[in-house]
């Protein structure tokens, strides 16, 4: 039978001058449980536990507090959709620098003051993502640009390829088939449609951040 490995727990109770290293969790728990501000951390050996205490029992920066480095974006066309302004689903198509591009593939009256397009009818955000992909493809083919990126897995990996369930609204199915035709032509010409994180998408409307 394998021997259970000993776990050491360093603990510190600020203001009470209580600090030490326990050789098991129960011993540590008696000291820190219910004590406001108590700090504790488990280690595989006593030396590391003592070193953590000597360094001030600092947990270090949390994942949330660490500033995320922005991704290096490839030149290309980026698309997104969102509902944050409360007026309906809005679509966005930009270049890698966030410059709006819809004005080059839609008529002036269809572009709002933000450089985006607000879909008039009541549709889902996924429909908006699909429509944004359609205009991204149109612009890319018009300007012979080879890279398109979106943050919707559903649209990039399925709907824009024509893979869509027949239980979805008919207008969405029709749009998916239209986009699939455009994507096929785009890819036959050497184009690539890929995914990017919403946190890095320059076309992101900022509604989910």
PDB file of C-alpha atoms in Angstrom:
ATOM      1  CA  UNK A   1       0.000   0.000   0.000  1.00  0.00           C
ATOM      2  CA  UNK A   2       1.422   3.401  -1.022  1.00  0.00           C
ATOM      3  CA  UNK A   3       2.387   5.722   1.768  1.00  0.00           C
ATOM      4  CA  UNK A   4       0.294   8.896   1.982  1.00  0.00           C
ATOM      5  CA  UNK A   5       2.403  11.935   1.139  1.00  0.00           C
ATOM      6  CA  UNK A   6       2.588  14.535   3.913  1.00  0.00           C
ATOM      7  CA  UNK A   7       1.140  17.944   3.026  1.00  0.00           C
ATOM      8  CA  UNK A   8       2.317  21.020   4.919  1.00  0.00           C
ATOM      9  CA  UNK A   9       0.167  24.077   5.495  1.00  0.00           C
ATOM     10  CA  UNK A  10       1.664  27.474   6.203  1.00  0.00           C
ATOM     11  CA  UNK A  11      -0.638  29.899   8.019  1.00  0.00           C
ATOM     12  CA  UNK A  12      -0.626  33.516   9.116  1.00  0.00           C
ATOM     13  CA  UNK A  13      -3.165  35.473  11.140  1.00  0.00           C
ATOM     14  CA  UNK A  14      -2.370  39.187  10.716  1.00  0.00           C
ATOM     15  CA  UNK A  15      -2.822  41.316  13.820  1.00  0.00           C
ATOM     16  CA  UNK A  16      -2.515  38.367  16.196  1.00  0.00           C
ATOM     17  CA  UNK A  17       1.130  37.552  15.501  1.00  0.00           C
ATOM     18  CA  UNK A  18       0.182  33.938  14.789  1.00  0.00           C
ATOM     19  CA  UNK A  19       2.125  32.149  12.076  1.00  0.00           C
ATOM     20  CA  UNK A  20       3.530  28.692  11.523  1.00  0.00           C
ATOM     21  CA  UNK A  21       3.544  25.494   9.502  1.00  0.00           C
ATOM     22  CA  UNK A  22       1.132  22.665  10.239  1.00  0.00           C
ATOM     23  CA  UNK A  23       1.794  19.108   9.122  1.00  0.00           C
ATOM     24  CA  UNK A  24      -1.837  18.449   8.252  1.00  0.00           C
ATOM     25  CA  UNK A  25      -4.971  20.319   7.240  1.00  0.00           C
ATOM     26  CA  UNK A  26      -6.921  19.651  10.452  1.00  0.00           C
ATOM     27  CA  UNK A  27      -4.269  21.376  12.530  1.00  0.00           C
ATOM     28  CA  UNK A  28      -4.226  24.370  10.184  1.00  0.00           C
ATOM     29  CA  UNK A  29      -8.014  24.493   9.971  1.00  0.00           C
ATOM     30  CA  UNK A  30      -8.363  24.889  13.764  1.00  0.00           C
ATOM     31  CA  UNK A  31      -6.299  28.077  13.548  1.00  0.00           C
ATOM     32  CA  UNK A  32      -7.641  29.735  10.410  1.00  0.00           C
ATOM     33  CA  UNK A  33     -11.287  28.639  10.282  1.00  0.00           C
ATOM     34  CA  UNK A  34     -13.601  31.554  10.966  1.00  0.00           C
ATOM     35  CA  UNK A  35     -10.675  33.933  11.482  1.00  0.00           C
ATOM     36  CA  UNK A  36     -11.047  37.028   9.346  1.00  0.00           C
ATOM     37  CA  UNK A  37      -7.988  37.882   7.280  1.00  0.00           C
ATOM     38  CA  UNK A  38      -6.205  34.574   7.927  1.00  0.00           C
ATOM     39  CA  UNK A  39      -3.919  33.401   5.152  1.00  0.00           C
ATOM     40  CA  UNK A  40      -2.903  29.815   4.476  1.00  0.00           C
ATOM     41  CA  UNK A  41      -1.464  27.739   1.699  1.00  0.00           C
ATOM     42  CA  UNK A  42      -0.532  24.083   1.147  1.00  0.00           C
ATOM     43  CA  UNK A  43       2.945  22.892   0.149  1.00  0.00           C
ATOM     44  CA  UNK A  44       4.627  19.576  -0.570  1.00  0.00           C
ATOM     45  CA  UNK A  45       7.504  20.296   1.814  1.00  0.00           C
ATOM     46  CA  UNK A  46       8.154  22.286   4.979  1.00  0.00           C
ATOM     47  CA  UNK A  47      10.945  24.373   3.453  1.00  0.00           C
ATOM     48  CA  UNK A  48       8.661  25.882   0.789  1.00  0.00           C
ATOM     49  CA  UNK A  49       5.965  26.506   3.382  1.00  0.00           C
ATOM     50  CA  UNK A  50       8.402  28.402   5.618  1.00  0.00           C
ATOM     51  CA  UNK A  51       9.749  30.353   2.639  1.00  0.00           C
ATOM     52  CA  UNK A  52       6.225  31.500   1.748  1.00  0.00           C
ATOM     53  CA  UNK A  53       5.746  32.795   5.291  1.00  0.00           C
ATOM     54  CA  UNK A  54       9.111  34.579   5.221  1.00  0.00           C
ATOM     55  CA  UNK A  55       8.107  36.290   1.975  1.00  0.00           C
ATOM     56  CA  UNK A  56       5.028  37.740   3.677  1.00  0.00           C
ATOM     57  CA  UNK A  57       2.456  35.034   2.984  1.00  0.00           C
ATOM     58  CA  UNK A  58       1.569  36.730  -0.293  1.00  0.00           C
ATOM     59  CA  UNK A  59      -0.894  34.907  -2.524  1.00  0.00           C
ATOM     60  CA  UNK A  60       0.390  36.841  -5.528  1.00  0.00           C
ATOM     61  CA  UNK A  61      -1.803  38.434  -8.180  1.00  0.00           C
ATOM     62  CA  UNK A  62      -5.061  36.670  -8.961  1.00  0.00           C
ATOM     63  CA  UNK A  63      -5.856  35.661 -12.512  1.00  0.00           C
ATOM     64  CA  UNK A  64      -8.429  38.443 -12.686  1.00  0.00           C
ATOM     65  CA  UNK A  65      -5.942  41.093 -11.606  1.00  0.00           C
ATOM     66  CA  UNK A  66      -3.316  40.110 -14.168  1.00  0.00           C
ATOM     67  CA  UNK A  67      -3.637  42.327 -17.197  1.00  0.00           C
ATOM     68  CA  UNK A  68      -4.161  40.198 -20.273  1.00  0.00           C
ATOM     69  CA  UNK A  69      -1.818  40.882 -23.161  1.00  0.00           C
ATOM     70  CA  UNK A  70      -3.725  41.649 -26.349  1.00  0.00           C
ATOM     71  CA  UNK A  71      -3.257  39.150 -29.153  1.00  0.00           C
ATOM     72  CA  UNK A  72      -1.236  40.085 -32.205  1.00  0.00           C
ATOM     73  CA  UNK A  73      -3.856  40.355 -34.922  1.00  0.00           C
ATOM     74  CA  UNK A  74      -3.309  39.201 -38.466  1.00  0.00           C
ATOM     75  CA  UNK A  75      -4.287  41.579 -41.270  1.00  0.00           C
ATOM     76  CA  UNK A  76      -7.794  40.691 -42.360  1.00  0.00           C
ATOM     77  CA  UNK A  77     -11.515  41.237 -41.910  1.00  0.00           C
ATOM     78  CA  UNK A  78     -13.191  40.780 -38.521  1.00  0.00           C
ATOM     79  CA  UNK A  79     -16.910  40.489 -37.776  1.00  0.00           C
ATOM     80  CA  UNK A  80     -19.243  40.479 -34.771  1.00  0.00           C
ATOM     81  CA  UNK A  81     -22.828  41.095 -33.621  1.00  0.00           C
ATOM     82  CA  UNK A  82     -24.378  42.337 -30.384  1.00  0.00           C
ATOM     83  CA  UNK A  83     -27.532  43.667 -28.727  1.00  0.00           C
ATOM     84  CA  UNK A  84     -26.074  46.024 -26.114  1.00  0.00           C
ATOM     85  CA  UNK A  85     -27.712  49.267 -27.186  1.00  0.00           C
ATOM     86  CA  UNK A  86     -31.169  47.851 -26.576  1.00  0.00           C
ATOM     87  CA  UNK A  87     -32.402  48.600 -30.091  1.00  0.00           C
ATOM     88  CA  UNK A  88     -32.003  45.154 -31.587  1.00  0.00           C
ATOM     89  CA  UNK A  89     -29.186  43.128 -33.086  1.00  0.00           C
ATOM     90  CA  UNK A  90     -26.349  45.192 -34.514  1.00  0.00           C
ATOM     91  CA  UNK A  91     -23.583  43.903 -36.780  1.00  0.00           C
ATOM     92  CA  UNK A  92     -19.991  45.047 -37.142  1.00  0.00           C
ATOM     93  CA  UNK A  93     -17.311  44.423 -39.783  1.00  0.00           C
ATOM     94  CA  UNK A  94     -13.858  45.969 -39.391  1.00  0.00           C
ATOM     95  CA  UNK A  95     -10.219  45.523 -40.304  1.00  0.00           C
ATOM     96  CA  UNK A  96      -7.583  44.449 -37.770  1.00  0.00           C
ATOM     97  CA  UNK A  97      -7.286  48.042 -36.517  1.00  0.00           C
ATOM     98  CA  UNK A  98     -11.006  48.328 -35.788  1.00  0.00           C
ATOM     99  CA  UNK A  99     -11.816  50.514 -38.807  1.00  0.00           C
ATOM    100  CA  UNK A 100     -15.447  50.119 -39.871  1.00  0.00           C
ATOM    101  CA  UNK A 101     -15.925  48.563 -43.312  1.00  0.00           C
ATOM    102  CA  UNK A 102     -19.667  48.036 -43.728  1.00  0.00           C
ATOM    103  CA  UNK A 103     -20.034  51.302 -45.628  1.00  0.00           C
ATOM    104  CA  UNK A 104     -18.159  49.679 -48.523  1.00  0.00           C
ATOM    105  CA  UNK A 105     -20.628  46.809 -48.923  1.00  0.00           C
ATOM    106  CA  UNK A 106     -23.909  48.397 -47.766  1.00  0.00           C
ATOM    107  CA  UNK A 107     -25.774  51.538 -48.810  1.00  0.00           C
ATOM    108  CA  UNK A 108     -25.418  54.669 -46.663  1.00  0.00           C
ATOM    109  CA  UNK A 109     -28.922  54.469 -45.236  1.00  0.00           C
ATOM    110  CA  UNK A 110     -28.193  51.085 -43.705  1.00  0.00           C
ATOM    111  CA  UNK A 111     -25.230  52.317 -41.646  1.00  0.00           C
ATOM    112  CA  UNK A 112     -25.873  53.934 -38.261  1.00  0.00           C
ATOM    113  CA  UNK A 113     -23.860  56.715 -36.611  1.00  0.00           C
ATOM    114  CA  UNK A 114     -21.550  54.121 -35.054  1.00  0.00           C
ATOM    115  CA  UNK A 115     -20.551  52.690 -38.440  1.00  0.00           C
ATOM    116  CA  UNK A 116     -22.567  49.537 -37.777  1.00  0.00           C
ATOM    117  CA  UNK A 117     -25.778  48.081 -39.205  1.00  0.00           C
ATOM    118  CA  UNK A 118     -28.874  47.642 -37.055  1.00  0.00           C
ATOM    119  CA  UNK A 119     -31.028  44.771 -38.299  1.00  0.00           C
ATOM    120  CA  UNK A 120     -34.568  46.077 -38.521  1.00  0.00           C
ATOM    121  CA  UNK A 121     -36.471  42.891 -37.772  1.00  0.00           C
ATOM    122  CA  UNK A 122     -36.515  40.904 -34.548  1.00  0.00           C
ATOM    123  CA  UNK A 123     -33.745  38.318 -34.902  1.00  0.00           C
ATOM    124  CA  UNK A 124     -31.321  36.417 -32.669  1.00  0.00           C
ATOM    125  CA  UNK A 125     -27.744  37.447 -32.011  1.00  0.00           C
ATOM    126  CA  UNK A 126     -26.600  34.284 -33.835  1.00  0.00           C
ATOM    127  CA  UNK A 127     -28.483  35.464 -36.917  1.00  0.00           C
ATOM    128  CA  UNK A 128     -26.618  38.756 -36.581  1.00  0.00           C
ATOM    129  CA  UNK A 129     -23.262  36.962 -36.384  1.00  0.00           C
ATOM    130  CA  UNK A 130     -24.167  35.056 -39.546  1.00  0.00           C
ATOM    131  CA  UNK A 131     -25.163  38.227 -41.376  1.00  0.00           C
ATOM    132  CA  UNK A 132     -21.962  39.939 -40.257  1.00  0.00           C
ATOM    133  CA  UNK A 133     -20.031  36.982 -41.666  1.00  0.00           C
ATOM    134  CA  UNK A 134     -21.853  37.404 -44.973  1.00  0.00           C
ATOM    135  CA  UNK A 135     -20.763  41.027 -45.343  1.00  0.00           C
ATOM    136  CA  UNK A 136     -17.247  40.212 -44.166  1.00  0.00           C
ATOM    137  CA  UNK A 137     -17.038  37.655 -46.981  1.00  0.00           C
ATOM    138  CA  UNK A 138     -18.393  40.141 -49.507  1.00  0.00           C
ATOM    139  CA  UNK A 139     -15.878  42.788 -48.520  1.00  0.00           C
ATOM    140  CA  UNK A 140     -12.972  40.334 -48.438  1.00  0.00           C
ATOM    141  CA  UNK A 141     -13.733  39.040 -51.918  1.00  0.00           C
ATOM    142  CA  UNK A 142     -14.231  42.548 -53.246  1.00  0.00           C
ATOM    143  CA  UNK A 143     -10.821  43.628 -51.952  1.00  0.00           C
ATOM    144  CA  UNK A 144      -9.113  40.238 -52.465  1.00  0.00           C
ATOM    145  CA  UNK A 145      -8.327  39.862 -48.772  1.00  0.00           C
ATOM    146  CA  UNK A 146      -7.575  36.310 -47.692  1.00  0.00           C
ATOM    147  CA  UNK A 147      -8.304  36.245 -43.937  1.00  0.00           C
ATOM    148  CA  UNK A 148     -11.632  36.564 -42.105  1.00  0.00           C
ATOM    149  CA  UNK A 149     -12.137  36.145 -38.359  1.00  0.00           C
ATOM    150  CA  UNK A 150     -15.156  35.908 -36.054  1.00  0.00           C
ATOM    151  CA  UNK A 151     -15.612  34.890 -32.413  1.00  0.00           C
ATOM    152  CA  UNK A 152     -18.738  32.766 -32.872  1.00  0.00           C
ATOM    153  CA  UNK A 153     -17.916  29.041 -32.938  1.00  0.00           C
ATOM    154  CA  UNK A 154     -21.438  28.290 -34.148  1.00  0.00           C
ATOM    155  CA  UNK A 155     -21.128  30.579 -37.157  1.00  0.00           C
ATOM    156  CA  UNK A 156     -17.481  29.952 -38.058  1.00  0.00           C
ATOM    157  CA  UNK A 157     -17.476  26.183 -37.609  1.00  0.00           C
ATOM    158  CA  UNK A 158     -21.037  25.276 -38.626  1.00  0.00           C
ATOM    159  CA  UNK A 159     -23.582  27.739 -39.991  1.00  0.00           C
ATOM    160  CA  UNK A 160     -21.282  29.487 -42.470  1.00  0.00           C
ATOM    161  CA  UNK A 161     -20.499  26.034 -43.889  1.00  0.00           C
ATOM    162  CA  UNK A 162     -24.192  25.286 -44.358  1.00  0.00           C
ATOM    163  CA  UNK A 163     -24.336  22.928 -41.369  1.00  0.00           C
ATOM    164  CA  UNK A 164     -27.559  24.021 -39.684  1.00  0.00           C
ATOM    165  CA  UNK A 165     -30.481  22.140 -38.124  1.00  0.00           C
ATOM    166  CA  UNK A 166     -33.877  22.301 -39.807  1.00  0.00           C
ATOM    167  CA  UNK A 167     -35.441  23.264 -36.464  1.00  0.00           C
ATOM    168  CA  UNK A 168     -33.939  26.758 -36.753  1.00  0.00           C
ATOM    169  CA  UNK A 169     -36.021  29.624 -38.179  1.00  0.00           C
ATOM    170  CA  UNK A 170     -36.330  29.394 -41.968  1.00  0.00           C
ATOM    171  CA  UNK A 171     -34.840  32.843 -42.601  1.00  0.00           C
ATOM    172  CA  UNK A 172     -31.732  31.791 -40.654  1.00  0.00           C
ATOM    173  CA  UNK A 173     -31.480  28.563 -42.668  1.00  0.00           C
ATOM    174  CA  UNK A 174     -31.780  30.534 -45.914  1.00  0.00           C
ATOM    175  CA  UNK A 175     -29.105  32.971 -44.798  1.00  0.00           C
ATOM    176  CA  UNK A 176     -26.796  30.111 -43.765  1.00  0.00           C
ATOM    177  CA  UNK A 177     -27.080  28.577 -47.233  1.00  0.00           C
ATOM    178  CA  UNK A 178     -26.302  31.939 -48.873  1.00  0.00           C
ATOM    179  CA  UNK A 179     -23.267  32.415 -46.623  1.00  0.00           C
ATOM    180  CA  UNK A 180     -22.081  28.866 -47.298  1.00  0.00           C
ATOM    181  CA  UNK A 181     -22.048  29.593 -51.029  1.00  0.00           C
ATOM    182  CA  UNK A 182     -20.029  32.775 -50.477  1.00  0.00           C
ATOM    183  CA  UNK A 183     -17.619  30.995 -48.134  1.00  0.00           C
ATOM    184  CA  UNK A 184     -17.087  28.186 -50.626  1.00  0.00           C
ATOM    185  CA  UNK A 185     -16.155  30.711 -53.327  1.00  0.00           C
ATOM    186  CA  UNK A 186     -13.928  32.579 -50.876  1.00  0.00           C
ATOM    187  CA  UNK A 187     -12.066  29.431 -49.833  1.00  0.00           C
ATOM    188  CA  UNK A 188     -11.718  28.216 -53.426  1.00  0.00           C
ATOM    189  CA  UNK A 189      -9.807  31.439 -54.029  1.00  0.00           C
ATOM    190  CA  UNK A 190      -7.430  30.719 -51.162  1.00  0.00           C
ATOM    191  CA  UNK A 191      -9.377  32.500 -48.407  1.00  0.00           C
ATOM    192  CA  UNK A 192      -9.461  31.332 -44.799  1.00  0.00           C
ATOM    193  CA  UNK A 193     -12.216  31.837 -42.200  1.00  0.00           C
ATOM    194  CA  UNK A 194     -10.969  31.449 -38.651  1.00  0.00           C
ATOM    195  CA  UNK A 195     -11.959  32.012 -35.044  1.00  0.00           C
ATOM    196  CA  UNK A 196     -10.668  34.607 -32.598  1.00  0.00           C
ATOM    197  CA  UNK A 197     -11.439  35.314 -28.951  1.00  0.00           C
ATOM    198  CA  UNK A 198     -14.131  37.907 -28.344  1.00  0.00           C
ATOM    199  CA  UNK A 199     -11.629  39.699 -26.094  1.00  0.00           C
ATOM    200  CA  UNK A 200      -9.326  40.236 -29.070  1.00  0.00           C
ATOM    201  CA  UNK A 201     -11.881  40.837 -31.813  1.00  0.00           C
ATOM    202  CA  UNK A 202     -11.501  44.440 -33.076  1.00  0.00           C
ATOM    203  CA  UNK A 203     -15.038  44.250 -34.487  1.00  0.00           C
ATOM    204  CA  UNK A 204     -16.420  43.452 -31.035  1.00  0.00           C
ATOM    205  CA  UNK A 205     -19.225  45.800 -30.108  1.00  0.00           C
ATOM    206  CA  UNK A 206     -18.072  45.888 -26.466  1.00  0.00           C
ATOM    207  CA  UNK A 207     -21.398  44.689 -25.096  1.00  0.00           C
ATOM    208  CA  UNK A 208     -20.123  41.537 -23.355  1.00  0.00           C
ATOM    209  CA  UNK A 209     -16.988  43.016 -21.796  1.00  0.00           C
TER     210      UNK A 209
END
